[in-house]
XYZ file of C-alpha atoms in Angstrom:
352
model
C 7.930 10.339 40.264
C 8.916 6.768 38.576
C 7.886 4.681 41.273
C 3.732 5.994 39.976
C 4.891 4.381 36.391
C 5.773 0.727 37.057
C 5.054 -1.287 34.092
C 1.641 -3.251 34.652
C -0.875 -5.800 32.574
C -2.513 -2.792 31.095
C 0.615 -2.008 29.910
C 1.510 -5.138 29.182
C -1.481 -4.953 26.477
C -0.639 -1.644 25.619
C 2.464 -3.016 24.023
C 0.788 -6.083 21.968
C -1.586 -2.846 20.819
C 1.526 -1.251 19.559
C 3.431 -4.542 18.020
C -0.202 -5.479 16.364
C -0.327 -2.088 14.358
C 3.481 -2.190 13.742
C 3.042 -5.360 12.841
C -0.146 -4.788 9.920
C 1.679 -1.236 9.062
C 4.594 -2.779 7.799
C 3.624 -5.859 6.035
C 0.602 -3.650 4.383
C 3.774 -1.144 3.307
C 5.482 -4.078 2.436
C 3.204 -5.963 0.236
C 1.497 -2.728 -1.296
C 4.678 -0.408 -1.923
C 6.122 -2.373 -4.798
C 2.708 -2.591 -7.069
C 1.966 0.846 -5.765
C 5.426 1.706 -7.261
C 5.034 -0.271 -10.531
C 1.599 1.109 -11.127
C 2.954 4.933 -10.899
C 6.070 4.670 -12.813
C 3.617 2.270 -15.395
C 1.552 5.417 -15.957
C 4.459 7.784 -16.276
C 5.878 5.868 -18.658
C 2.917 5.257 -21.099
C 2.564 9.255 -20.708
C 5.354 9.618 -23.004
C 4.558 6.962 -25.581
C 1.429 5.933 -27.759
C 0.282 2.974 -29.672
C 1.003 2.701 -33.312
C -0.416 -0.223 -35.408
C 1.728 -0.400 -38.667
C -0.588 -2.148 -41.696
C 1.364 -3.139 -44.654
C -0.681 -3.370 -47.694
C -0.991 -5.924 -50.457
C 2.527 -7.752 -49.128
C 4.878 -7.966 -45.750
C 8.263 -6.597 -44.732
C 10.961 -7.455 -42.768
C 10.767 -5.535 -39.035
C 14.651 -4.141 -39.972
C 12.894 -2.358 -43.194
C 10.215 -0.641 -40.730
C 12.873 0.657 -38.618
C 14.517 2.111 -41.346
C 11.380 3.579 -42.494
C 11.425 4.828 -39.272
C 14.284 6.087 -38.912
C 14.753 8.159 -41.914
C 11.663 9.856 -41.007
C 13.840 11.290 -37.861
C 11.846 8.273 -35.422
C 14.572 7.206 -32.980
C 12.532 6.749 -29.441
C 10.086 4.053 -30.463
C 10.214 0.666 -28.653
C 8.601 -2.781 -29.038
C 5.646 -3.683 -26.666
C 6.922 -5.656 -23.657
C 7.444 -9.485 -24.766
C 6.554 -12.058 -21.734
C 9.248 -14.508 -21.353
C 10.336 -16.453 -18.818
C 14.041 -18.161 -17.433
C 13.755 -21.521 -15.770
C 16.433 -21.535 -12.623
C 15.997 -25.282 -11.221
C 12.204 -25.647 -10.567
C 11.040 -22.252 -11.221
C 10.400 -20.098 -13.833
C 11.452 -16.545 -13.439
C 9.804 -13.401 -15.292
C 12.027 -11.893 -17.904
C 9.698 -8.961 -20.080
C 11.612 -7.628 -23.168
C 11.572 -4.659 -24.150
C 13.428 -3.190 -27.790
C 15.152 0.180 -27.855
C 16.858 2.619 -30.557
C 19.504 5.087 -29.818
C 16.547 7.622 -29.136
C 15.486 5.797 -25.692
C 16.356 7.777 -22.434
C 16.897 4.811 -19.807
C 18.194 6.848 -17.371
C 14.885 8.734 -17.026
C 13.315 5.974 -15.331
C 15.759 4.720 -12.845
C 19.790 4.893 -11.957
C 22.188 2.576 -14.370
C 24.805 0.488 -12.057
C 27.400 0.202 -14.966
C 26.726 1.743 -17.725
C 24.831 3.391 -20.403
C 24.211 1.942 -24.511
C 25.988 4.830 -26.476
C 24.054 5.867 -29.463
C 25.582 3.566 -32.398
C 25.090 -0.006 -29.718
C 21.056 1.184 -29.057
C 20.754 1.080 -32.925
C 23.347 -2.092 -33.658
C 22.877 -5.176 -33.781
C 25.457 -6.317 -30.391
C 23.709 -9.057 -27.717
C 23.742 -6.428 -24.916
C 21.528 -5.597 -22.270
C 20.592 -3.509 -18.976
C 18.580 -5.437 -16.856
C 15.930 -4.404 -13.956
C 17.539 -5.374 -10.779
C 15.096 -8.353 -9.859
C 17.048 -9.851 -12.913
C 20.167 -9.252 -11.219
C 20.906 -12.410 -9.662
C 19.707 -14.431 -12.517
C 22.857 -13.896 -14.271
C 25.965 -15.933 -15.407
C 29.382 -14.861 -15.214
C 31.775 -15.997 -17.279
C 35.549 -14.402 -17.958
C 34.642 -11.284 -15.197
C 31.371 -10.659 -17.394
C 27.979 -11.149 -16.398
C 25.396 -12.559 -19.157
C 21.332 -13.028 -19.219
C 19.502 -15.099 -21.438
C 17.532 -13.699 -23.756
C 14.925 -15.554 -25.857
C 17.379 -18.555 -26.204
C 20.180 -16.219 -26.365
C 22.848 -15.195 -24.287
C 23.548 -11.471 -23.686
C 25.838 -9.307 -22.704
C 24.799 -7.451 -19.521
C 26.280 -3.740 -19.377
C 23.971 -2.365 -16.757
C 21.301 -2.652 -14.235
C 18.751 -0.455 -13.931
C 17.670 0.241 -9.743
C 14.995 2.494 -8.100
C 12.399 0.941 -10.716
C 9.783 -1.574 -9.667
C 8.181 -0.923 -13.435
C 11.584 -2.648 -15.296
C 12.705 -4.381 -12.034
C 12.202 -7.798 -14.100
C 12.559 -6.094 -17.583
C 15.604 -6.856 -20.589
C 16.206 -3.663 -22.269
C 18.170 -4.650 -25.269
C 18.812 -3.471 -29.307
C 15.922 -3.754 -31.136
C 18.389 -4.763 -34.330
C 19.458 -7.481 -32.195
C 16.300 -9.188 -32.073
C 17.017 -13.224 -33.479
C 13.271 -12.478 -36.006
C 14.263 -8.865 -36.771
C 14.788 -9.865 -40.477
C 10.957 -12.565 -40.283
C 8.485 -10.610 -42.724
C 5.032 -9.182 -41.284
C 1.848 -7.616 -41.985
C 1.908 -5.845 -38.744
C 4.217 -4.580 -36.486
C 3.159 -2.565 -32.784
C 5.357 0.238 -31.255
C 5.672 2.331 -28.865
C 5.936 5.900 -30.604
C 7.043 8.590 -28.621
C 4.529 11.374 -28.088
C 6.467 13.401 -29.559
C 7.529 12.090 -32.478
C 3.950 10.639 -33.703
C 3.962 13.600 -36.204
C 6.892 12.260 -38.192
C 4.963 8.542 -37.765
C 1.603 10.035 -39.496
C 4.304 11.081 -42.751
C 4.463 7.371 -43.214
C 0.723 6.466 -44.258
C 0.991 6.252 -47.807
C -0.681 3.813 -50.608
C 2.041 0.950 -48.878
C 1.445 1.644 -45.104
C -1.564 2.449 -43.046
C -1.122 3.433 -39.514
C -2.712 3.872 -36.647
C -2.637 5.727 -33.112
C -4.181 4.832 -30.195
C -3.436 6.400 -26.847
C -1.840 4.543 -23.743
C -4.579 4.205 -20.906
C -4.075 4.752 -17.577
C -4.910 2.827 -14.747
C -6.124 3.257 -11.544
C -3.820 2.992 -8.751
C -6.576 1.734 -6.016
C -7.764 -0.921 -8.570
C -4.043 -2.441 -9.525
C -2.929 -2.556 -5.892
C -5.946 -3.900 -4.443
C -5.578 -6.391 -7.910
C -2.277 -7.802 -7.285
C -2.683 -7.968 -3.276
C -5.231 -9.787 -2.566
C -4.267 -10.137 1.267
C -4.664 -6.409 1.442
C -7.910 -6.557 3.100
C -6.732 -9.586 5.747
C -3.858 -7.332 6.562
C -6.587 -4.609 6.783
C -8.138 -6.123 9.757
C -4.970 -6.814 11.448
C -4.814 -2.881 11.575
C -8.250 -2.333 12.817
C -7.494 -4.549 15.600
C -4.400 -2.786 16.538
C -6.255 0.406 16.142
C -8.948 -1.163 18.646
C -6.923 -2.725 21.042
C -4.944 0.935 21.403
C -7.996 3.061 21.793
C -9.684 0.471 24.382
C -6.135 -0.066 26.552
C -5.884 3.694 26.291
C -9.035 4.217 28.409
C -8.012 1.640 30.401
C -4.502 3.212 31.325
C -6.252 6.570 32.412
C -8.270 5.181 34.580
C -5.071 2.612 36.349
C -3.334 6.298 36.650
C -5.952 8.502 37.273
C -4.974 8.729 40.958
C -1.192 8.220 41.018
C -1.648 11.393 39.209
C -3.904 13.231 41.356
C -1.518 12.484 43.705
C 1.145 14.440 41.817
C -1.275 17.053 40.941
C -1.747 17.758 44.440
C 1.936 17.886 45.281
C 2.544 21.025 43.099
C 3.117 19.140 39.173
C 1.407 21.190 36.659
C -0.166 19.638 33.159
C 2.327 20.073 31.131
C 4.660 17.467 33.127
C 1.668 15.493 33.660
C 1.515 15.236 30.017
C 5.113 14.797 29.623
C 5.413 11.967 31.865
C 2.496 10.312 30.201
C 4.043 11.296 26.727
C 7.342 9.475 27.930
C 5.845 6.543 28.961
C 3.734 5.935 26.242
C 6.594 7.093 23.872
C 8.524 4.090 25.203
C 5.621 1.457 25.198
C 4.796 2.278 21.699
C 8.720 1.980 20.786
C 8.916 -0.875 22.387
C 5.937 -2.151 20.595
C 7.326 -0.891 17.152
C 10.886 -2.775 17.439
C 8.942 -6.339 18.251
C 6.633 -5.114 15.385
C 9.310 -4.779 12.768
C 10.868 -7.829 13.760
C 8.264 -9.966 13.543
C 7.648 -8.301 10.670
C 11.071 -9.037 8.876
C 10.832 -13.171 9.582
C 7.552 -13.053 7.995
C 8.312 -11.234 5.027
C 11.450 -13.795 4.419
C 8.924 -16.779 5.013
C 6.614 -15.621 2.884
C 8.575 -14.741 -0.264
C 10.468 -17.668 0.102
C 7.188 -19.684 -0.522
C 5.658 -16.660 -2.926
C 8.923 -15.089 -4.673
C 8.841 -11.162 -5.093
C 5.025 -11.055 -3.153
C 6.232 -8.514 -0.369
C 9.170 -5.606 -0.495
C 11.959 -6.005 1.560
C 11.738 -3.983 4.948
C 13.649 -1.383 3.788
C 14.554 2.670 5.145
C 11.408 3.392 3.666
C 9.264 1.029 5.517
C 10.854 1.883 8.586
C 10.333 5.643 8.448
C 6.910 5.217 7.533
C 5.831 2.360 9.965
C 7.631 4.240 12.759
C 5.954 7.653 11.863
C 2.126 5.770 11.963
C 2.989 4.576 15.355
C 4.485 7.313 16.976
C 1.169 9.184 15.353
C -1.150 6.695 17.109
C 1.413 7.407 20.335
C 1.168 11.073 20.631
C -3.089 10.515 20.048
C -3.139 7.794 22.688
C -1.397 10.146 24.745
C -4.005 13.119 24.452
C -6.762 10.983 25.045
C -4.943 9.604 28.258
C -4.170 13.578 29.197
C -7.753 14.870 28.313
C -9.296 11.972 30.414
C -7.104 12.600 33.609
C -7.029 16.356 33.619
C -11.098 15.850 34.056
C -11.431 14.307 37.011
C -11.687 15.341 40.226
C -8.543 15.448 42.859
C -9.977 15.099 46.097
C -12.411 12.452 44.859
C -10.275 10.033 43.485
C -7.270 10.610 46.687
C -10.058 9.282 48.956
């Protein structure tokens, strides 16, 4: 029966349809997955905290004094809002957001640490230590067997790298008390306070201090992704083109093999055997299309990230699995379309 399934021009176009679909799926996943993960993690993180604005009446207060007041009230899981800074690498500026913490912050809730975590004493202390996001790892300096990263205008020793987190990917987490401005005086402080410590914060409100607590708004995942990935619409056009190709050429493919299937039926082939042959053929075609599409996607991602750093996520196992699953699903649908087309025709007419 193999002679009935020689590759023809229609099948070549069907391969092209699968290539376009696999390429489009992979590019869409690569360009959106990073931002999807980032906003999901961000919303999860901000559910754990509220924003507290603390005003000092008629005078100013050192940041270190405010931290001492917090700790006296049993608050050791308050954080500074992220401070946007950059690291200059040649002619590039790499984002390095700074977040100050105290000993009650559970970093491992948000990712896996490569290296080690802070001890409670280190998190509450003044040591120049940092845990960085995985995106900053290649921008550290190695000196005497230790890695350092530039935070503000000082170098902090990197004791750990937080993996599996897009939200913290370009972030340096350091002890609040190590800030160079820890002894500066302010009349207003903004802190992220853990929701289970809000009651303790309210105890600080008195004649000298006034606290105002507000929720951190959750951002829509779809709005965030579309805002961050402007090329998403163009990718969907490519995906639609691939899907249209598959549907059109599946009908051409079905029409082209009608006579051959009719002969198989006359020779005694059952529908399940016919479907098995069709499914096998389409799976081979789709697999070839997936491989070519993923290779093209890999080259495109590498090229785009050179011109526009961090625009696309890596072509990782999740990308490949999702792409393969979606394209194979299309393969099965195409096979079903073909099967229903070929079992509903008159055998003798097709043989003639």
